[in-house]
Coordinates of C-alpha atoms in Angstrom, one line a residue:
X1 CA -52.5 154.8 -158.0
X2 CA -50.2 156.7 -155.2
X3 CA -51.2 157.3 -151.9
X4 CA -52.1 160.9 -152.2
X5 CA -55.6 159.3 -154.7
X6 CA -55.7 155.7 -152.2
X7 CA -59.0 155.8 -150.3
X8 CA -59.3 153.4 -147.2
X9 CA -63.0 152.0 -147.4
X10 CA -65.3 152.2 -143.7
X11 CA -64.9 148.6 -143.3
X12 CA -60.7 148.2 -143.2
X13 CA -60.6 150.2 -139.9
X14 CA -59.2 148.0 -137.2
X15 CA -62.4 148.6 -134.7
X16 CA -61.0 146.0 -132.3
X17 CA -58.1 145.2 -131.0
X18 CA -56.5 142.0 -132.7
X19 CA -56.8 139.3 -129.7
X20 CA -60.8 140.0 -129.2
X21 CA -61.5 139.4 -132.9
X22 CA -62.0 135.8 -132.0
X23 CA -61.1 133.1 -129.7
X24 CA -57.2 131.6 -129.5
X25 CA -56.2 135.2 -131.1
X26 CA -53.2 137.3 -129.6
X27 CA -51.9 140.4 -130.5
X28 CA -49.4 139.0 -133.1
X29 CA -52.7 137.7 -134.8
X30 CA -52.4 140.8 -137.5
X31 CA -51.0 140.6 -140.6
X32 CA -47.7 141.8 -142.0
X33 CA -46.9 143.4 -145.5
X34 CA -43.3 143.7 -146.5
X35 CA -41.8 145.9 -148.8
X36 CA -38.6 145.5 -150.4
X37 CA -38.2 148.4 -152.2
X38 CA -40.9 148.4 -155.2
X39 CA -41.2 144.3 -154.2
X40 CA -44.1 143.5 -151.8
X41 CA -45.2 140.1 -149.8
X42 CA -47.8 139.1 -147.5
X43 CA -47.3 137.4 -144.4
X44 CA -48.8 136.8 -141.1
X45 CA -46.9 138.9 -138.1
X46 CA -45.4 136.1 -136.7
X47 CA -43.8 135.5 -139.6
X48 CA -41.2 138.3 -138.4
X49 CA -38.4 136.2 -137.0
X50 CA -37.6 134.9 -140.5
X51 CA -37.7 138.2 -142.2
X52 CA -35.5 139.5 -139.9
X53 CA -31.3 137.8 -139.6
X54 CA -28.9 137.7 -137.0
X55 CA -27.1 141.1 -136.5
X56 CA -30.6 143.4 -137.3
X57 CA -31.6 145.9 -134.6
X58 CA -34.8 146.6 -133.3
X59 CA -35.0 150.4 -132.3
X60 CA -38.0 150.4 -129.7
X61 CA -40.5 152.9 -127.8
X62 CA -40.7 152.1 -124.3
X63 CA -43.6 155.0 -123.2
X64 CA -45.7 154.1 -121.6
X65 CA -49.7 155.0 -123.1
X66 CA -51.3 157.5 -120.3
X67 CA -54.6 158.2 -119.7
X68 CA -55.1 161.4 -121.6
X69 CA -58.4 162.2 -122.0
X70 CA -60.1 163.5 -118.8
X71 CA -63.6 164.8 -119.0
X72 CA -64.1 168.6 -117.7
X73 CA -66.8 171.8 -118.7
X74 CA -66.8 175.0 -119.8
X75 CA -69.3 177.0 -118.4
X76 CA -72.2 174.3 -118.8
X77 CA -70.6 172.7 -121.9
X78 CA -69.0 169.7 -121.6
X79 CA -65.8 169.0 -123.4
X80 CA -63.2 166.1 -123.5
X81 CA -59.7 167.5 -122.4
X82 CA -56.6 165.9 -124.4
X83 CA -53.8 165.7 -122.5
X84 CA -51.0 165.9 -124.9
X85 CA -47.7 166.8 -123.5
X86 CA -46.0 168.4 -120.2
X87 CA -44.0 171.4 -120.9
X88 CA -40.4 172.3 -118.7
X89 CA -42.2 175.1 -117.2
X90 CA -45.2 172.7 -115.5
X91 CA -47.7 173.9 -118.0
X92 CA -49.6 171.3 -120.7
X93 CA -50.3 171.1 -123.6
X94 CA -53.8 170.1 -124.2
X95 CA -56.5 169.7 -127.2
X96 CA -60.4 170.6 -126.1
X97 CA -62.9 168.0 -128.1
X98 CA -66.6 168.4 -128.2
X99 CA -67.9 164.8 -127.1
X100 CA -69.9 163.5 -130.2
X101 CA -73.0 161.2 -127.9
X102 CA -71.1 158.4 -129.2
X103 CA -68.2 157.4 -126.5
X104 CA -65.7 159.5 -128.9
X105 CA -65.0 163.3 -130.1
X106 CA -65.0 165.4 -132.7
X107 CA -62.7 168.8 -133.4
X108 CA -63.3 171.6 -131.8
X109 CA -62.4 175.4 -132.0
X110 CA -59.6 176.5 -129.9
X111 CA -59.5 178.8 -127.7
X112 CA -59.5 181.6 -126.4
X113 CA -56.7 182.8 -123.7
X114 CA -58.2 182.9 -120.2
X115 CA -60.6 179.8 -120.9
X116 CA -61.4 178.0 -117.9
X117 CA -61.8 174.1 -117.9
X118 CA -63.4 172.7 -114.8
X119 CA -61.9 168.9 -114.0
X120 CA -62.9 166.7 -111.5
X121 CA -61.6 167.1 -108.1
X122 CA -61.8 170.7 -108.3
X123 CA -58.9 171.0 -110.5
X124 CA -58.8 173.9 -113.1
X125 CA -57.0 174.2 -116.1
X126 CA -56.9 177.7 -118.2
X127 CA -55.6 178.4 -121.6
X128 CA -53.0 180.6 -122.1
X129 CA -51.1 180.7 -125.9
X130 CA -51.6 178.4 -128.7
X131 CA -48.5 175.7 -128.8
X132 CA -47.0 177.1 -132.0
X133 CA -48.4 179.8 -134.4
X134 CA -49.3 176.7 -136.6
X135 CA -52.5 176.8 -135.6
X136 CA -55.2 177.1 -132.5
X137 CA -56.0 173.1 -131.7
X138 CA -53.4 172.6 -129.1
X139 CA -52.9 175.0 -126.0
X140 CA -51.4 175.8 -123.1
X141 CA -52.8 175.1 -120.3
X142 CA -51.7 176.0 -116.5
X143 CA -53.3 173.9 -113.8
X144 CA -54.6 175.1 -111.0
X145 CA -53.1 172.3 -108.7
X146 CA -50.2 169.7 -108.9
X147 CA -53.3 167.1 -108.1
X148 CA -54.1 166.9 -112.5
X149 CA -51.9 164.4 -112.9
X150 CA -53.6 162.2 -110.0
X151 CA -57.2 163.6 -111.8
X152 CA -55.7 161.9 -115.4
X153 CA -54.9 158.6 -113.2
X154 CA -58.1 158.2 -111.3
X155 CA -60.6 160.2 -114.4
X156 CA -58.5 159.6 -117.2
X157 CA -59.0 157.2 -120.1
X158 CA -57.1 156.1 -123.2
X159 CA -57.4 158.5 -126.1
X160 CA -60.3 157.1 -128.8
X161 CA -61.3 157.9 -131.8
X162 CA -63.9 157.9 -133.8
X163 CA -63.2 154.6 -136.1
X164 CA -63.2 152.4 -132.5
X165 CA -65.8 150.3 -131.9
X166 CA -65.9 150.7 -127.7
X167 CA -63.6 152.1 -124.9
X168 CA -61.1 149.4 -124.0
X169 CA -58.8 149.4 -120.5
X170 CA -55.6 151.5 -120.5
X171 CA -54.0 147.5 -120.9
X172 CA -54.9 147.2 -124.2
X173 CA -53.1 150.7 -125.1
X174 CA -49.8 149.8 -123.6
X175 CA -46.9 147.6 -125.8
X176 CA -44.7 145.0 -124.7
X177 CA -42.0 147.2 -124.9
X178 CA -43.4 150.0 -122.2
X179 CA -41.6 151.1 -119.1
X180 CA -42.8 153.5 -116.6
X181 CA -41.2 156.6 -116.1
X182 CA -39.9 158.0 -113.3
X183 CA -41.4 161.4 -113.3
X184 CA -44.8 159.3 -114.8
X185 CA -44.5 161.0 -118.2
X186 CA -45.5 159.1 -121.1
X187 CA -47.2 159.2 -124.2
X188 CA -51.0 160.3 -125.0
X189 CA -51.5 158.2 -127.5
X190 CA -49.7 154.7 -127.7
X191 CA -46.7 154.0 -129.5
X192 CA -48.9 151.5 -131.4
X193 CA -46.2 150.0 -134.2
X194 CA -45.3 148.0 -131.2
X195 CA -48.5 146.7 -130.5
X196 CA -48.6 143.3 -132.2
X197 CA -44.8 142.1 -130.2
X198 CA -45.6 139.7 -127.4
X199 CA -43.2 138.6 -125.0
X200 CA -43.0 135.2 -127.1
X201 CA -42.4 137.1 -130.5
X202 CA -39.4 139.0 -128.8
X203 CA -37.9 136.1 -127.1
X204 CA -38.0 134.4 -130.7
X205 CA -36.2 136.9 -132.4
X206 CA -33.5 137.3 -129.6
X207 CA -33.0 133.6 -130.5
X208 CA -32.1 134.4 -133.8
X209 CA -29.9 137.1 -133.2
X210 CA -31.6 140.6 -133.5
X211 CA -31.3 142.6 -130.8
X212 CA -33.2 145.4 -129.3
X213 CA -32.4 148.9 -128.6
X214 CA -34.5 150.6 -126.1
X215 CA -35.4 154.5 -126.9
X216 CA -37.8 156.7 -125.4
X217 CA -40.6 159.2 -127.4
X218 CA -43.5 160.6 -125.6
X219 CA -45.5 160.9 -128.2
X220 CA -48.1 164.0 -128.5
X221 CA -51.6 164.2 -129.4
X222 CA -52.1 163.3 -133.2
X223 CA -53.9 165.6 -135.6
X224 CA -56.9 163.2 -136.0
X225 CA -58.8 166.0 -138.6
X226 CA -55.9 168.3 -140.2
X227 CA -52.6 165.3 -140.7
X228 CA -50.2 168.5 -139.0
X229 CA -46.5 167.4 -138.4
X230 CA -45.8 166.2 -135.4
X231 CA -45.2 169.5 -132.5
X232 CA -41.6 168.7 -130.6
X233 CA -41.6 166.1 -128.3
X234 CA -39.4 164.3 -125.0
X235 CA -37.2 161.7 -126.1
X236 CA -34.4 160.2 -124.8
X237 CA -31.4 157.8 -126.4
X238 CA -29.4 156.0 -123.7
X239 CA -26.0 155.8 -124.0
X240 CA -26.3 151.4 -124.6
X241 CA -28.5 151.9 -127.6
X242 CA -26.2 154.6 -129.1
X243 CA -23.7 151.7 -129.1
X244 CA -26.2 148.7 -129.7
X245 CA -26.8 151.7 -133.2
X246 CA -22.9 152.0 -134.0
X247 CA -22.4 148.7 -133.8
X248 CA -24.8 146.9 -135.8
X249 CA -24.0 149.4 -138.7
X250 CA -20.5 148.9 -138.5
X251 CA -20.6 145.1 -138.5
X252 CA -23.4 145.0 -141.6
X253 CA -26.6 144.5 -139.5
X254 CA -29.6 146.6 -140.7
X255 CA -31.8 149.3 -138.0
X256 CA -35.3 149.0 -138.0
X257 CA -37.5 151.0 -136.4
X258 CA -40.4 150.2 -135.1
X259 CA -42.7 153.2 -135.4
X260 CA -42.2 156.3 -136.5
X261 CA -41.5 157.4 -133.0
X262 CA -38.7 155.7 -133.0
X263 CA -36.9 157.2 -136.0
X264 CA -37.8 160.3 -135.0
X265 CA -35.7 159.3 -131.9
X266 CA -32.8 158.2 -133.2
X267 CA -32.4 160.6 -135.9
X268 CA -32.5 163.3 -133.2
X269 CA -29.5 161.8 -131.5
X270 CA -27.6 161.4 -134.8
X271 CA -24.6 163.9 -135.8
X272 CA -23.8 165.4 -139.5
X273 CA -21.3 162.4 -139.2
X274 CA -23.7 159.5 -139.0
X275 CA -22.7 158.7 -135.6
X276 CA -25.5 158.2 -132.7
X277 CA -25.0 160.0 -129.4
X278 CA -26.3 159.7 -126.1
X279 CA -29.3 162.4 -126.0
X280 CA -32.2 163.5 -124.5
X281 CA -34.6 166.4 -124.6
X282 CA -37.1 168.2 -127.1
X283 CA -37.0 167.0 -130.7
X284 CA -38.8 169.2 -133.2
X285 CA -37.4 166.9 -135.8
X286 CA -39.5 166.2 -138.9
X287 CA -38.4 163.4 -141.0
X288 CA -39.2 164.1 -144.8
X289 CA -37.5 162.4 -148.3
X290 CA -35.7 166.0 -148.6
X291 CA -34.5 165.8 -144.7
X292 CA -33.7 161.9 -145.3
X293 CA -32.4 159.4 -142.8
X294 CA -29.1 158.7 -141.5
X295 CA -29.1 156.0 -139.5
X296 CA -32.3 154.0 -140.3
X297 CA -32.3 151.0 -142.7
X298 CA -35.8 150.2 -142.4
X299 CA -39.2 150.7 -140.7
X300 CA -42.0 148.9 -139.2
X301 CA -45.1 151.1 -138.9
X302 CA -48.7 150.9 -139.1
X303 CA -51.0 151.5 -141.4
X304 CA -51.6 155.7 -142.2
X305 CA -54.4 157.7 -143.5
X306 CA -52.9 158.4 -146.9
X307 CA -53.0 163.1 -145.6
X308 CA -51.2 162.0 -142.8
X309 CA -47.9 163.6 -142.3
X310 CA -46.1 160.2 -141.4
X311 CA -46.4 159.5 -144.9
X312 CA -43.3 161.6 -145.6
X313 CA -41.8 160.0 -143.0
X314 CA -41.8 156.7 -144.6
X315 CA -40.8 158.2 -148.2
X316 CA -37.7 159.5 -146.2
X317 CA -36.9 155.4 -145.2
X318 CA -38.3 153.6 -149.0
X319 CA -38.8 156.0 -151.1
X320 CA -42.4 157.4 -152.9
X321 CA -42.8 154.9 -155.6
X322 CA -41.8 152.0 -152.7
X323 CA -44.5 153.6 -150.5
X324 CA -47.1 153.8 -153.4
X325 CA -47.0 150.4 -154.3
X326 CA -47.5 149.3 -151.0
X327 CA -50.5 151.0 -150.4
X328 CA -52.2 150.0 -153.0
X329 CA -51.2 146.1 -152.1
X330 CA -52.5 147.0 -149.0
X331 CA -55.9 148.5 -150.1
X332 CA -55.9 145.5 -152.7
X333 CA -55.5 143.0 -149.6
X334 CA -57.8 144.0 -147.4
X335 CA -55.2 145.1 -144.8
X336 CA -56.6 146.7 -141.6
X337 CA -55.8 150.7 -140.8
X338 CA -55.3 152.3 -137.5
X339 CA -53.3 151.8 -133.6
X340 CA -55.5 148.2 -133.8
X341 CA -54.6 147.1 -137.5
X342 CA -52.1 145.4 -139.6
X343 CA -48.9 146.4 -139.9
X344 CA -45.9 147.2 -142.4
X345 CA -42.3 146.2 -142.8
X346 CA -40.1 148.4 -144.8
X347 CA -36.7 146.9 -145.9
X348 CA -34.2 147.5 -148.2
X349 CA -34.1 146.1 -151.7
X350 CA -35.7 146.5 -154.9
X351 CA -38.1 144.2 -157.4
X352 CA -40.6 145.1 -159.6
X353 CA -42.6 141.9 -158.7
X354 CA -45.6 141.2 -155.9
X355 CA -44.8 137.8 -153.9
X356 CA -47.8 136.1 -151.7
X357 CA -46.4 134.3 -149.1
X358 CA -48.3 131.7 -147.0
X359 CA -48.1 131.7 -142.9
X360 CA -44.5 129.8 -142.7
X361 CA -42.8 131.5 -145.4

C-alpha cells in the first residue's frame, strides 16, 4: 500500500477537538506515531519529551489563527468569504464558498472580475484578477473601506470544514505557540501541528534540554477540494532563531519542525551554503523530494489527506517508502486525520520493524 491507494475511512476524522472528547482530556490527549525512517512506534503525545534529547530544536509557528471567514451576498446569493491572505498593495486574497445548510461550505466557481461581495457594515469587496494563473478559486479582492479587518474581528469566524462536527470559538483554533502581530496579520487557517503542545508539555521539554526557535508563517487558505501547492506566503525568521538553527546543527542536535509551515520557513531563510539567515517576506517556496531540505532533520505534522500536496513535503524530510509505511500504520491504528487529530513525528533512522509502545515508553 503507498499513500497515493491509502483511503481514510468517515469515521477517523477528528470531528472534535481532543480536550472535549471526554472529561480530564487536554489537548496533548492525541496520539503520536513515530517514524524512524521505515521503523514506526506508537505512543501517546505526551510521550514527546522522551523522544526528543538535550540539544534538539523545536522550529515553531507563532501566527496567530484569524477569523477568516465572514459571511457577505452576491446579488441575493449568499456566499461565505475566505479571507486568505493580505497583499503589499492592501488588496486580499480571498476564496468565495457557497454555504452548504450545514454550518460549513462547499467549492465554488470563481469569479468573475468586477464581482461585488456585500459584507456587513457596509463594507464591499470586488474581485479583480485570479491570484496566479493556476487557477480561478482564490482572488483579488479590493475593499471598499479599511473597516474589513474590524468586519473579520466582530463577523468573522474560524475557517471549518466540512468533516467538523460544530463551530468552535476562535480559542480552540489558536496554539500555544501564537503571538499577535503587530499589524494583526496572521494565518486563516491555524498552524495546527502545534495544536496538541500545552504550556506543561513545553516547560517539560525545556527541562530536558530542547529548545525552541520561534518562526513566523501566515499561512493561506488550503485547497480543501483540488490538494494545490501552497500560493506564496509572509514569513519571517528572526535573527535569534537563525542562531538557535546554526547552532544546534553545528553542535550535533537535530531540527524539528513542527508543521509544515515551519519548514517552509526556514528553508526560505536558508542559503545554497546551508547556513540560516535572518529573513522575512514572501516565500513561494515549495518543498518537494527533488527540491529536498537543507536544514531540517525531522518533522512533526498532522495527519494529510493522502492528494494533498504536503505529502511531498514530507517525502522531501523521510523519504517515500518512510512516508508509505507510516500511513498505512496509521490507517491500521486507527489514528485520527485533520487540524483536530493525531499527530506524526518524523525522525531520522532506519528499521525495517513496527514497535508498539505503551504510554511511558
Amino acid at each position: 500500500m503507498t499513500t497515493a491507494t491509502v483511503r481514510v475511512p468517515e469515521e477517523l476524522h477528528a470531528r472534535v477537538p481532543a480536550e472535549q472528547r471526554g472529561p480530564g482530556l487536554d489537548r496533548d490527549g492525541v496520539r503520536l506515531l513515530v517514524s524512524h525512517g521505515t521503523e514506526v512506534s506508537h505512543h501517546e503525545f505526551v510521550a514527546l519529551p522522551g523522544l526528543l534529547r538535550a540539544g534538539d530544536l523545536l522550529v515553531v509557528n507563532t501566527s496567530p489563527t484569524l477569523a477568516a471567514a465572514v459571511d457577505g451576498t452576491i446579488g441575493d446569493a449568499r456566499v461565505v468569504v475566505h479571507f486568505s491572505t493580505r497583499g503589499d498593495d492592501g488588496r486580499w486574497a480571498v476564496e468565495l464558498r457557497d454555504p452548504d445548510g450545514r454550518g460549513t461550505t462547499r467549492a465554488r466557481a470563481g469569479g468573475p472580475a468586477g464581482t461585488e461581495v456585500r459584507l456587513p457594515g457596509g463594507v464591499r469587496l470586488v474581485l479583480e484578477e485570479p491570484l496566479s494563473e493556476r487557477g480561478e478559486r482564490l482572488w483579488w479582492a479590493r475593499a471598499s473601506s479599511p473597516a474589513v479587518v474590524g468586519v473579520r474581528r466582530e463577523h468573522g469566524r474560524p475557517i471549518r470544514y466540512s468533516y467538523t462536527e460544530r463551530d468552535q470559538p476562535l480559542s480552540v483554533y489558536q496554539t500555544v505557540f501564537a503571538l499577535p502581530s503587530q499589524d494583526g496579520a496572521g494565518s486563516a487557517e491555524m498552524p495546527s501541528a502545534g495544536r496538541p503542545f500545552t504550556a506543561r508539555l513545553v516547560a517539560e521539554l525545556v527541562s530536558r534540554g530542547v529548545q525552541f526557535a520561534p518562526v513566523t508563517l501566515h499561512t493561506g487558505v488550503a485547497s480543501a477540494e483540488a490538494h494545490e501547492p501552497p500560493y506564496p506566503e509572509r514569513f519571517a525568521v528572526p535573527e535569534a532563531s537563525a542562531r538557535l538553527l546554526n547552532a544546534a546543527r553545528a553542535g550535533g542536535g537535530r531540527v524539528v519542525a513542527v508543521g509544515t509551515t515551519a519548514v517552509r520557513a526556514v528553508e526560505s531563510a536558508t542559503g545554497s551554503d546551508g547556513v540560516v539567515r535572518a529573513r522575512e517576506g514572501w516565500t513561494d517556496l515549495v518543498v518537494t523530494p527533488e527540491h529536498g531540505v537543507r536544514v531540517v532533520d525531522g518533522l512533526l505534522t498532522g495527519l494529510h489527506e493522502p492528494e494533498a500536496s504536503h505529502l511531498l513535503m514530507l517525502e522531501a524530510v523521510a523519504g517515500r517508502a518512510a512516508i508509505d509505511r507510516a500511513y498505512e500504520e496509521a490507517v491500521g491504528g486507527r489514528y485520527l486525520w485533520h487540524e483536530f487529530g493525531d499527530v506524526h513525528l518524523i525522525l531520522p533512522g532506519e528499521g525495517p520493524h513496527v514497535v508498539h509502545c505503551s504510554r511511558n515508553c
